[in-house]
Coordinates of C-alpha atoms and ligand atoms in Angstrom, one line a residue:
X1 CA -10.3 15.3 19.1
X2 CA -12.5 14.9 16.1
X3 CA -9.8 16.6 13.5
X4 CA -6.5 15.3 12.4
X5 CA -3.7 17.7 10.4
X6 CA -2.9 19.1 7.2
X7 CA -0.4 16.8 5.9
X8 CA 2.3 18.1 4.2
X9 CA 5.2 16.5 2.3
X10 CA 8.9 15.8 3.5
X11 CA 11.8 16.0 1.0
X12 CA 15.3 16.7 2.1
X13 CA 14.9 16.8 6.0
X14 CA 12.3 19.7 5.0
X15 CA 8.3 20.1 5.7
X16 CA 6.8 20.9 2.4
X17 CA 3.0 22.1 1.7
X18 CA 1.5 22.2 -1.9
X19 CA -1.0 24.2 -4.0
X20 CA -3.4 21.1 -4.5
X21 CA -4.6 18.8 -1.6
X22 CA -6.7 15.8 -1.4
X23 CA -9.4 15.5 1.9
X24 CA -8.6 13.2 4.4
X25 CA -11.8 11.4 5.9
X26 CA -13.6 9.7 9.4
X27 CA -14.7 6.8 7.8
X28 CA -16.6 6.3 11.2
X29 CA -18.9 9.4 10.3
X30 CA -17.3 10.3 6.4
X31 CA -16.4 13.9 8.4
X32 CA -13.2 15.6 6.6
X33 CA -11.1 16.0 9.1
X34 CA -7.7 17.2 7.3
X35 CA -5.9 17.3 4.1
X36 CA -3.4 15.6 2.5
X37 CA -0.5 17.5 -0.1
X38 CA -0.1 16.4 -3.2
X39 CA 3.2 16.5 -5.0
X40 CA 3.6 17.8 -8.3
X41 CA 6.0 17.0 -11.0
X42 CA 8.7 18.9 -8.9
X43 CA 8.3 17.9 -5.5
X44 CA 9.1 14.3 -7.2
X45 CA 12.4 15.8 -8.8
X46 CA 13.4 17.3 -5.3
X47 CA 12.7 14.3 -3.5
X48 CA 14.9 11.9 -6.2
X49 CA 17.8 14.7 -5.7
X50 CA 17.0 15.0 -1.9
X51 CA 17.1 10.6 -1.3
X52 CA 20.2 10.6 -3.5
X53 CA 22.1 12.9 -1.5
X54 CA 21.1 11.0 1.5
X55 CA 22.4 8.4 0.3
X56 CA 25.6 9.4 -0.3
X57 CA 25.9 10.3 3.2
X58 CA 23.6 7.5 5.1
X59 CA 25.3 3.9 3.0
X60 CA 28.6 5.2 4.6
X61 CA 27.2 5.7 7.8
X62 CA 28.3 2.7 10.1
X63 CA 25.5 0.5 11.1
X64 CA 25.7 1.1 14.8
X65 CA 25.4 4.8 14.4
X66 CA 22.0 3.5 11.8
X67 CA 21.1 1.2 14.3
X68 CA 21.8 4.4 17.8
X69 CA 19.2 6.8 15.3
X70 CA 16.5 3.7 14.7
X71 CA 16.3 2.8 18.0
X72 CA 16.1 6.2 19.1
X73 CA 13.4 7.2 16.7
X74 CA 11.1 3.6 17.5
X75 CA 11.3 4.8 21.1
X76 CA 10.0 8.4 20.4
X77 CA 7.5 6.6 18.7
X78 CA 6.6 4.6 21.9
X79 CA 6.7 7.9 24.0
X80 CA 4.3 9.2 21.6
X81 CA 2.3 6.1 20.8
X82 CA -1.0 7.3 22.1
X83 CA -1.4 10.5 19.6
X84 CA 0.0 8.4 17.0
X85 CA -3.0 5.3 17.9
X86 CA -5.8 8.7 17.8
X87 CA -5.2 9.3 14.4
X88 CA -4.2 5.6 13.3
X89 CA -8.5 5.2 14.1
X90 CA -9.6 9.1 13.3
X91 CA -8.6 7.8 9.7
X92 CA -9.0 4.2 8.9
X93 CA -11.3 4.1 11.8
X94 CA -9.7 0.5 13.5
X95 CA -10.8 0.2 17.4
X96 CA -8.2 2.1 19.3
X97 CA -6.9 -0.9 21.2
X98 CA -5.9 -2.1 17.8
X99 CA -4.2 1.2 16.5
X100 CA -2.6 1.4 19.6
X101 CA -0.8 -2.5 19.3
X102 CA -0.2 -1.5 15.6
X103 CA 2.0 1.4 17.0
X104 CA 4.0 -1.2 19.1
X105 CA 4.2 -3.3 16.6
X106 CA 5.7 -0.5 13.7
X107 CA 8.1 -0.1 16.3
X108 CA 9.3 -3.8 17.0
X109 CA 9.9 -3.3 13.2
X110 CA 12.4 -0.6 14.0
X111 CA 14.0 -2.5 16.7
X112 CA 14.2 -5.9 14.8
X113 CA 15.8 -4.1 11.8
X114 CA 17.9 -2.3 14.3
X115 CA 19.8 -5.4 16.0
X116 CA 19.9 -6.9 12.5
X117 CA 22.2 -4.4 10.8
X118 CA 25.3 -4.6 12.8
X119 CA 24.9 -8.1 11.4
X120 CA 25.0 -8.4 8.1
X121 CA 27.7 -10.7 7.5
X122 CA 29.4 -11.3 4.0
X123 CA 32.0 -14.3 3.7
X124 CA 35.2 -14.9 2.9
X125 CA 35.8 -17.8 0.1
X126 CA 38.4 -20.5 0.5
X127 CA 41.2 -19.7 -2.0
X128 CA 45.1 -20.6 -2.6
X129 CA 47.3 -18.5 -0.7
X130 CA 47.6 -15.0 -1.9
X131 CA 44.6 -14.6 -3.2
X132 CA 41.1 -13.8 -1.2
X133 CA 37.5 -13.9 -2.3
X134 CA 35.4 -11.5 -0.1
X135 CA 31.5 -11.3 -0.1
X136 CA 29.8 -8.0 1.4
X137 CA 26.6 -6.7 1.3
X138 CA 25.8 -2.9 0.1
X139 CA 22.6 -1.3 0.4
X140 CA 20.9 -1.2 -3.1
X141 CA 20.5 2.8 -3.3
X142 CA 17.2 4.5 -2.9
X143 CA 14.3 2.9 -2.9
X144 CA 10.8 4.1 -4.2
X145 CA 8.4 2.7 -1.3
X146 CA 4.2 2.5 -1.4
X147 CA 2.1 1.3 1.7
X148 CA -1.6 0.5 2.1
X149 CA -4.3 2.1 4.3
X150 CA -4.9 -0.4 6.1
X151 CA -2.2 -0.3 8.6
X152 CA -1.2 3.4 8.1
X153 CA 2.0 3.0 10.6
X154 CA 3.1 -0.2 10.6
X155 CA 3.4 -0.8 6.9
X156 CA 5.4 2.0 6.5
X157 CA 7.3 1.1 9.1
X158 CA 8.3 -2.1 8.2
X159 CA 9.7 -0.8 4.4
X160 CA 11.3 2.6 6.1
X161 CA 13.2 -0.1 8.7
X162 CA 14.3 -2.1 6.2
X163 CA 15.2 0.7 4.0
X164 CA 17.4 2.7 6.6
X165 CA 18.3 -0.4 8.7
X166 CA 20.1 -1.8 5.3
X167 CA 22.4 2.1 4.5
X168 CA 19.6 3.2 1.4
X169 CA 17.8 6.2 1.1
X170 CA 13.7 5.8 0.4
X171 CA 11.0 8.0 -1.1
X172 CA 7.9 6.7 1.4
X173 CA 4.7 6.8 -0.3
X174 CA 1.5 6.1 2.3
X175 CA -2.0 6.2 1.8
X176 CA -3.5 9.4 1.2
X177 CA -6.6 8.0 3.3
X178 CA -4.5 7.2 6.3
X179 CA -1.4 9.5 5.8
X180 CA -0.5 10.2 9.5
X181 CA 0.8 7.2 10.9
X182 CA 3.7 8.2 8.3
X183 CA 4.6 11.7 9.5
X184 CA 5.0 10.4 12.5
X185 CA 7.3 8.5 12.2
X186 CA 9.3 10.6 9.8
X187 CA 9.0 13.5 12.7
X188 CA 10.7 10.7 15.0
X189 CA 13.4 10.3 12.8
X190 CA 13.9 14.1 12.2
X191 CA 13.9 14.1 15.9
X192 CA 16.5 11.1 15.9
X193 CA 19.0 12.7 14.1
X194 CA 18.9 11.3 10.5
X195 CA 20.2 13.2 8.2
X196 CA 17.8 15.1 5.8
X197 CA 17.6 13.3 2.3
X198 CA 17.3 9.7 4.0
X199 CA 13.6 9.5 4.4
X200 CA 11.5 11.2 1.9
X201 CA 7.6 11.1 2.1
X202 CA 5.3 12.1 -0.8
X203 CA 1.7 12.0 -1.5
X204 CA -0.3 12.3 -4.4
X205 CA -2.3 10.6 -7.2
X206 CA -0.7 7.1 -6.5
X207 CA 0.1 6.5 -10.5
X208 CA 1.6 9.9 -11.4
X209 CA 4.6 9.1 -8.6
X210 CA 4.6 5.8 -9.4
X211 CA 5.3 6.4 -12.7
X212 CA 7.5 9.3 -12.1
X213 CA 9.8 7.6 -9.4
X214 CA 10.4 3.7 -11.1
X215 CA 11.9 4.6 -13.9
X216 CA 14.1 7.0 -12.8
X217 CA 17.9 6.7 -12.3
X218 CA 18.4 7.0 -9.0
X219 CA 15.5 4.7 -8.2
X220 CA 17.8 1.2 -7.6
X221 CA 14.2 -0.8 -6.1
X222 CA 10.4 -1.0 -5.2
X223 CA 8.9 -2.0 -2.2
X224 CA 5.2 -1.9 -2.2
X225 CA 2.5 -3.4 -0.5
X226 CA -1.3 -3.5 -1.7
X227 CA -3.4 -5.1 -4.5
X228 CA -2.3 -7.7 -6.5
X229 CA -3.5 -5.9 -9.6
X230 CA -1.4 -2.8 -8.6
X231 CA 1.6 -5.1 -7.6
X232 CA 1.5 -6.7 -11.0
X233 CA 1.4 -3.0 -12.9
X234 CA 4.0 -1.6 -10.5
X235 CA 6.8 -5.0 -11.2
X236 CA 5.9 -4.7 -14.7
X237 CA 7.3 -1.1 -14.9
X238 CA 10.1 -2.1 -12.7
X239 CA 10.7 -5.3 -14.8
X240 CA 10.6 -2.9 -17.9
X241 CA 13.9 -0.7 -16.2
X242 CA 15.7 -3.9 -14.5
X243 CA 14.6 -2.8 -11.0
X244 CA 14.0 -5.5 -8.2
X245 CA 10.4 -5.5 -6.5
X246 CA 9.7 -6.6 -3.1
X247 CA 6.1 -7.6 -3.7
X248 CA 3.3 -8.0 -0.4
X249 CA 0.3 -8.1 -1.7
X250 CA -3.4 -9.8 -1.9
X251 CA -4.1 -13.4 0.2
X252 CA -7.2 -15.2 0.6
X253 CA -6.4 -17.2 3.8
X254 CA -7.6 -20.8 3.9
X255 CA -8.4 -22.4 7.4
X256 CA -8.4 -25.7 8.1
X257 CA -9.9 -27.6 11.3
X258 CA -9.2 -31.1 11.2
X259 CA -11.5 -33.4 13.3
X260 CA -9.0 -33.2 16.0
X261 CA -9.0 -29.8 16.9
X262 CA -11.2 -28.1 20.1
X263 CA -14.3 -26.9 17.1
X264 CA -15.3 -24.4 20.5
X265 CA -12.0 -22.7 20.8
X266 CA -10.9 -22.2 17.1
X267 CA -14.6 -21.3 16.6
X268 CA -14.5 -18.7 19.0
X269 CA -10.6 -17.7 18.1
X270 CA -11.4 -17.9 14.4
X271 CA -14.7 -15.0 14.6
X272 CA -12.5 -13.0 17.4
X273 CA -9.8 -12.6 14.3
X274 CA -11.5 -12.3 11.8
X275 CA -12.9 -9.1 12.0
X276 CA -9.9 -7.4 13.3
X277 CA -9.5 -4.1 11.4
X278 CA -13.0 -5.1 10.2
X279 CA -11.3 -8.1 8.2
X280 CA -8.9 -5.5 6.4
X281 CA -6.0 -8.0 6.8
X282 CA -3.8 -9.5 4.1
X283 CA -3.6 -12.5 6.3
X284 CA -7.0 -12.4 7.3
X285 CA -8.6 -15.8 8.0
X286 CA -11.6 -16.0 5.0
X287 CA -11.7 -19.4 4.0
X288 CA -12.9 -21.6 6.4
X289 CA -12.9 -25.3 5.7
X290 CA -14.2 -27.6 8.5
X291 CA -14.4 -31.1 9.0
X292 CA -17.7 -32.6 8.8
X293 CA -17.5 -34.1 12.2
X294 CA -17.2 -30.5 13.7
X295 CA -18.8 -28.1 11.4
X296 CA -21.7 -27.8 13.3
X297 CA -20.3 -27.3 16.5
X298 CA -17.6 -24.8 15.3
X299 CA -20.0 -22.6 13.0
X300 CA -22.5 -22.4 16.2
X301 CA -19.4 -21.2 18.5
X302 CA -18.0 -18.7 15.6
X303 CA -21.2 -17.1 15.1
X304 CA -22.5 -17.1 18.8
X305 CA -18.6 -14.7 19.4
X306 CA -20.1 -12.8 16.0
X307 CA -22.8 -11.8 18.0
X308 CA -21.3 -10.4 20.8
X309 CA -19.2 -8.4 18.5
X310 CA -19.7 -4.6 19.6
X311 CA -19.3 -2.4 16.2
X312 CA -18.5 1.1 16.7
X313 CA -16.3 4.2 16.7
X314 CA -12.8 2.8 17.3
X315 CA -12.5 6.0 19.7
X316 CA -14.8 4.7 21.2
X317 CA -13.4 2.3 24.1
X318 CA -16.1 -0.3 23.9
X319 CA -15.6 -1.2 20.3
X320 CA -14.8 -3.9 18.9
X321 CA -15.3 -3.3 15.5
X322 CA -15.2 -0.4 13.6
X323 CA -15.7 0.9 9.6
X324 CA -14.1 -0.1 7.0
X325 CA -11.7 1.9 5.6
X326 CA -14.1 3.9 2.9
X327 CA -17.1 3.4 0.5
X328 CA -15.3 1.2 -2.6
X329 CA -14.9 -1.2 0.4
X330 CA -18.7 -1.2 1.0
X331 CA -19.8 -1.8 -2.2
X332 CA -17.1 -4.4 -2.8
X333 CA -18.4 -6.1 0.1
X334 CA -22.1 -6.1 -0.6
X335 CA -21.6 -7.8 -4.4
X336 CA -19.6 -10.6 -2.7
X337 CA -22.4 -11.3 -0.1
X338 CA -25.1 -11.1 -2.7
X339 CA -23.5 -13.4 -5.3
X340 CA -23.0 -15.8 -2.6
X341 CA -26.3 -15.8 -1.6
X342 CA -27.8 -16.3 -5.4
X343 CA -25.4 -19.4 -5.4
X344 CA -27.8 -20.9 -2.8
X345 CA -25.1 -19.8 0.1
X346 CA -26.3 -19.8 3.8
X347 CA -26.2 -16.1 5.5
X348 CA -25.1 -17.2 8.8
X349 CA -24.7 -13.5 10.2
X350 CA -24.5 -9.9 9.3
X351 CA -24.6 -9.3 5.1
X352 CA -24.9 -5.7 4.8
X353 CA -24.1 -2.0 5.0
X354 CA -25.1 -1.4 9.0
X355 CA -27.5 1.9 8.4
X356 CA -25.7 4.7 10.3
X357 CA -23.8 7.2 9.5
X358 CA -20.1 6.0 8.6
X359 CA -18.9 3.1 6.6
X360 CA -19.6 0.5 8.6
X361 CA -20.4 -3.3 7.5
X362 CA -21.9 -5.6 9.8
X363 CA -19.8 -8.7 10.6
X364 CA -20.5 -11.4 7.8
X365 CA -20.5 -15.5 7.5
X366 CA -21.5 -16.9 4.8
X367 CA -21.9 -20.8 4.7
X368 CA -21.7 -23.6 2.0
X369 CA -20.6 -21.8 -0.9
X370 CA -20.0 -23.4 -3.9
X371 CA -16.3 -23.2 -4.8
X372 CA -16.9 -20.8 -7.6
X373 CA -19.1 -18.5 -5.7
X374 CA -17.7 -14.8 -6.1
X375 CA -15.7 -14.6 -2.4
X376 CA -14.3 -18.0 -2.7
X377 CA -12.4 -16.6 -5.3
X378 CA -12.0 -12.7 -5.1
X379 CA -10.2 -11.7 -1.7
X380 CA -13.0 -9.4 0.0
X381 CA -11.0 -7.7 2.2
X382 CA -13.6 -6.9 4.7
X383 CA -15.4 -8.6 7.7
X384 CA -16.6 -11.6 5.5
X385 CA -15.7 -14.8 6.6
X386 CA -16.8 -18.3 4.6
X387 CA -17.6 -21.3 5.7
X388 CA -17.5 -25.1 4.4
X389 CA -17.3 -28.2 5.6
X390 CA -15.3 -31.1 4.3
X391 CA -14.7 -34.6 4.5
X392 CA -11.2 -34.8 4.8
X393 CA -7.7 -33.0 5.1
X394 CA -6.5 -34.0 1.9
X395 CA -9.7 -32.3 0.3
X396 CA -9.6 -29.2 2.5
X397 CA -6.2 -28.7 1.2
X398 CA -6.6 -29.3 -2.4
X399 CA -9.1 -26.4 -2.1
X400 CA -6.7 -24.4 -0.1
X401 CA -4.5 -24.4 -2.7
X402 CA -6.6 -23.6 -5.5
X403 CA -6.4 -19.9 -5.5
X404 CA -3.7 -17.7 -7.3
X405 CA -2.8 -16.7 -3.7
X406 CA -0.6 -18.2 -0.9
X407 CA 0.3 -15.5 1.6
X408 CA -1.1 -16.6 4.7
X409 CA -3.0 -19.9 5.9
X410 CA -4.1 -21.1 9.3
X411 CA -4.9 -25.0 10.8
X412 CA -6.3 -26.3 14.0
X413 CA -5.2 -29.7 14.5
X414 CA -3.8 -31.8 17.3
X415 CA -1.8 -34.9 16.3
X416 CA 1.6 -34.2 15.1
X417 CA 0.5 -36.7 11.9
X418 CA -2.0 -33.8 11.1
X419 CA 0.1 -30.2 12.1
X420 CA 2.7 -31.8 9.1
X421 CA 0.3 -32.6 6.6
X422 CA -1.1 -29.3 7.2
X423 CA 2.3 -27.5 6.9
X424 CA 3.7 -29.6 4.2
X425 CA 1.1 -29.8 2.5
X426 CA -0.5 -25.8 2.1
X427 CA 1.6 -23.5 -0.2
X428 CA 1.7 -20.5 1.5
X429 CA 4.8 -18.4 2.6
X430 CA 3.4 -18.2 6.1
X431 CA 1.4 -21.3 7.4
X432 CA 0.2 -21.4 11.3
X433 CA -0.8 -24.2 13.1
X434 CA -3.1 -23.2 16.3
X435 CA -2.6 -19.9 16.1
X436 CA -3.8 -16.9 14.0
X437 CA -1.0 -14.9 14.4
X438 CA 0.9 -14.9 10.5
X439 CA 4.0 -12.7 11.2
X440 CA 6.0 -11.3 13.8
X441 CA 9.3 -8.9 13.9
X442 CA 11.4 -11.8 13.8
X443 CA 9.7 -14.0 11.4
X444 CA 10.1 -13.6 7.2
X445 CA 6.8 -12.6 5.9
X446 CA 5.6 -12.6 2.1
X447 CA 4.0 -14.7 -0.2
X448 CA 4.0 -17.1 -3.0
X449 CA 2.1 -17.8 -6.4
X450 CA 0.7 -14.3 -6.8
X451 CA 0.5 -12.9 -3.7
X452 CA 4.3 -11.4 -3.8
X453 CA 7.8 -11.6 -4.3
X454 CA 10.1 -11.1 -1.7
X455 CA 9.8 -11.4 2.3
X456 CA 9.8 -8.4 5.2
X457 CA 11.0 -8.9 8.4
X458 CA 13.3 -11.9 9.7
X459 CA 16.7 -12.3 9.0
X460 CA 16.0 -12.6 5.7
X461 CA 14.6 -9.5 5.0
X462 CA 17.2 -6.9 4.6
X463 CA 18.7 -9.0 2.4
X464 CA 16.2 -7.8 -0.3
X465 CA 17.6 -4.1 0.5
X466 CA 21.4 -4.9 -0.1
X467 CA 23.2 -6.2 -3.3
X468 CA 26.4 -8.8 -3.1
X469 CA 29.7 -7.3 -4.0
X470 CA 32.4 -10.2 -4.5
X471 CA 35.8 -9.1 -3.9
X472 CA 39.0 -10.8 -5.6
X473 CA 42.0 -10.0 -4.2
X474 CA 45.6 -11.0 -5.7
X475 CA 47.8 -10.0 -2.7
X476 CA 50.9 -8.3 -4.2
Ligands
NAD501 P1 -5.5 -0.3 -4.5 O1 -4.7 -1.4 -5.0 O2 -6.1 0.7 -5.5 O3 -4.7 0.5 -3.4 C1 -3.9 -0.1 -2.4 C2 -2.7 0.9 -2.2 O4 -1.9 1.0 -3.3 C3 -3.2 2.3 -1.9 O5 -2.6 2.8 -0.8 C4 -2.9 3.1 -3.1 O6 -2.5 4.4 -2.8 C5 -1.8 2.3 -3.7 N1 -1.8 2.4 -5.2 C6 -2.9 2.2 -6.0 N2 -2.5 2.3 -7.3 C7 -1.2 2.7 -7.3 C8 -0.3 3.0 -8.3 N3 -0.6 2.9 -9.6 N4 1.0 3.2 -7.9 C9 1.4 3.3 -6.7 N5 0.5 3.0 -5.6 C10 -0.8 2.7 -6.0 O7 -6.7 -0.9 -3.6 P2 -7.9 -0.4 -2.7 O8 -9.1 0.0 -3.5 O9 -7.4 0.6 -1.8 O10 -8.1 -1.8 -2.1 C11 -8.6 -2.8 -2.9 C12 -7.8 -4.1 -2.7 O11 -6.4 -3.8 -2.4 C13 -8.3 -4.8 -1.5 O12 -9.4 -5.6 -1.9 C14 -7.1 -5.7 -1.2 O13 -7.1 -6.9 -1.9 C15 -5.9 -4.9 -1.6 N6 -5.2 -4.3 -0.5 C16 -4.3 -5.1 0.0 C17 -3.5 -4.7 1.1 C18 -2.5 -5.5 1.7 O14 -2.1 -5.3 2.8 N7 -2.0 -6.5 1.0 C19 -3.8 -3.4 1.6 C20 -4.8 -2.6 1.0 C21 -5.5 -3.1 -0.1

């Protein structure tokens, strides 16, 4: 298969096409391979009056019934999880090993939120006879929703979960690079039973429905995941109409290997992660800062796994890299690599555009950059990784720490004495300690300092869907 669909919008339980459409492209050969709709003023009205009606309906719907449709959509989803990974990579062009885990992963989403919304407990407060306090939680209303192209199904999974796990409604806006992964799952739910109005996708120019959708009424919250520059923009108009913003948005992940850790193994783990989804990660390990005692050892093993890195069509069974997402990425990528390098730092591997058709990047490290090199301070979002040693832990996390950011950060270490200066001492919202995994289902993800508000997943996070409602009751 070497074209993916027309896209079309979904307001109100109903397929919707449009007079103007943007192209949807193979960034592993820049073929068109579909189009995308784009919604006009009033396909934006429709879908406000569309989510608000479904919400009426859906926040009085009990939460086992929310939690029967969920679980029945997430395992449609799994039936179907092999034409969903195909055009996961026909359009951000990840190796399809990883497009199909993303798919299992959107769907542990679904089931997480699933289990957690028969239990959303209020409280009752202690009181003098005859009267009673009561706590509950109520879904917010509809919520305005945008998600990256980076994980075309899984990031909309995780807001439409929370969303529809909590009782709202939600107007889902994906890429327009990557908008399939999306209308899949809204065709799982419409196969699922929910009723129409609930789940609402729209594509577009991403700052007309921005700007459309916040400010309106019937908007009660944004959820939106990308760019720290957009994030900012997008609270400030919520700020500006008293609207909460769940905020996921740019890292710039420090590593630390202390002298204890294996400098083989979190070499070899370190380049193996890296570059997954060709370094297109939020939590993507970038900042690698190594004790002295190891550095050379570790940067041998990391580049030596570089090396053997097979870059490729994600369709392509053998890959184990493919493009990134589209050109801005490229050029992005290339000024970071060439400031470095005119800062006196070492090109350890890769540094350019590969020269083949496609937008493909060869898998980059850079070494001993000096801290105000270009990519030490600018997340580059690609398969760039940076490495520096240091002389101790205490300096490796002052540097850590010096960004704006704090989403994810990683350690190696073995004594206990190290693992809780590492995770005491990082400020981060997610900080793991032998392991480069940043977020599960279970676990709250998000970010401090500038790189969000808010957390997804957990128990936590469909807390940030619901408002508290305390009731005082004089018993007559
Ligand atoms: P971008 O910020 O322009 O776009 C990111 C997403 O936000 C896109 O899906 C886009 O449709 C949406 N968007 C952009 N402007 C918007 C607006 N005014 N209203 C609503 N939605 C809007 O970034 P990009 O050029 O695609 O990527 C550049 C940078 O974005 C990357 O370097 C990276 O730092 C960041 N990014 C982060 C994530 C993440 O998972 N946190 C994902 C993608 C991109």
């Amino acid at each position: 298969m070497t074209t993916n669909t027309d896209v079309q919008l979904y307001i109100g339980g109903a397929w919707r096409k449009t007079k103007d459409t943007l192209p949807v492209v193979n960034p592993a050969n820049e073929d068109v391979i579909g189009t995308v709709a784009v919604a006009g003023s009033a396909d934006l009205e429709d879908a406000l009056t569309a989510s608000a009606d479904g919400f009426r309906v859906w926040s009085r719907t009990s939460p086992w019934r929310r939690a029967e449709v969920i679980l029945k959509a997430a395992a449609l989803l799994r039936e179907r999880s092999e034409e969903i990974a195909r055009s996961i990579t026909l359009e951000n062009g990840k190796p399809i090993s990883e497009s199909r885990a993303e798919v299992i992963r959107g769907c542990e989403f679904f089931e997480w939120d699933a289990g957690e919304c028969v239990r959303l407990y209020g409280r009752v407060i202690p009181s003098e006879p005859g009267v009673r306090y009561v706590v509950v939680h109520e879904p917010i209303g509809t919520v305005a929703a945008f998600s990256p192209w980076n994980f075309p199904m899984s990031q909309p999974a995780r807001k439409i979960a929370g969303a529809i796990a909590s009782g709202c409604s939600i107007i889902m806006k994906a890429s327009e690079e990557t908008p399939t992964g999306v209308v899949h799952i809204a065709r799982a739910f419409e196969d699922a039973g929910l009723p129409p109005g609930v789940l609402n996708l729209v594509f577009g120019i991403p700052a007309h429905i921005s700007e459309f959708l916040i400010p309106r009424e019937q908007i009660r919250m944004i959820a939106f995941t990308g760019s720290t520059i957009v994030g900012k923009h997008l609270t400030e108009i919520a700020a500006r109409h008293m609207k909460p913003a769940l905020m996921e948005l740019g890292g710039h992940a420090p590593v630390i290997v202390c002298d204890d850790a294996d400098p083989i193994a979190a070499g070899i783990a370190s380049a193996s992660r890296k570059y997954r989804n060709s370094g297109q990660v939020c939590t993507s390990p970038t900042r690698f800062f190594v004790h002295e005692s190891i550095y050379e050892r570790f940067t041998k093993a990391f580049v030596e796994k570089v090396q053997s890195i097979t870059v490729g069509d994600g369709l392509d069974g053998a890959t184990e890299m493919g493009p990134v997402a589209n050109d801005r990425r490229i050029e992005a990528l290339q000024a970071l690599v060439d400031d470095g390098k005119a800062r006196g730092a070492k090109l350890l591997c890769g540094g350019g555009r590969l020269q083949r058709r496609g937008y493909f990047f060869a898998p980059t490290a850079l070494a001993e950059l000096p801290d105000d090199a270009r990519a030490m301070r600018e997340e580059p979002f690609g398969p760039l990784a940076l490495i520096n040693p240091v002389r101790s832990i205490d300096e490796a996390i002052e540097k850590a720490n010096s960004l704006p950011f704090g989403l994810a950060a990683y350690g190696f270490a073995r004594s206990a004495a190290n693992v809780d200066r590492l995770a005491r001492g990082i400020e981060a919202g997610n900080v793991s300690i032998n392991t480069l995994e940043a977020s599960r289902a279970e676990t709250p993800f998000g970010g401090v300092k500038e790189s969000g508000l808010g957390r997804e997943g957990g128990a936590e996070g469909l807390y940030h869907y619901m408002v508290v409602k305390n009731i005082s009751h004089v018993v007559e």
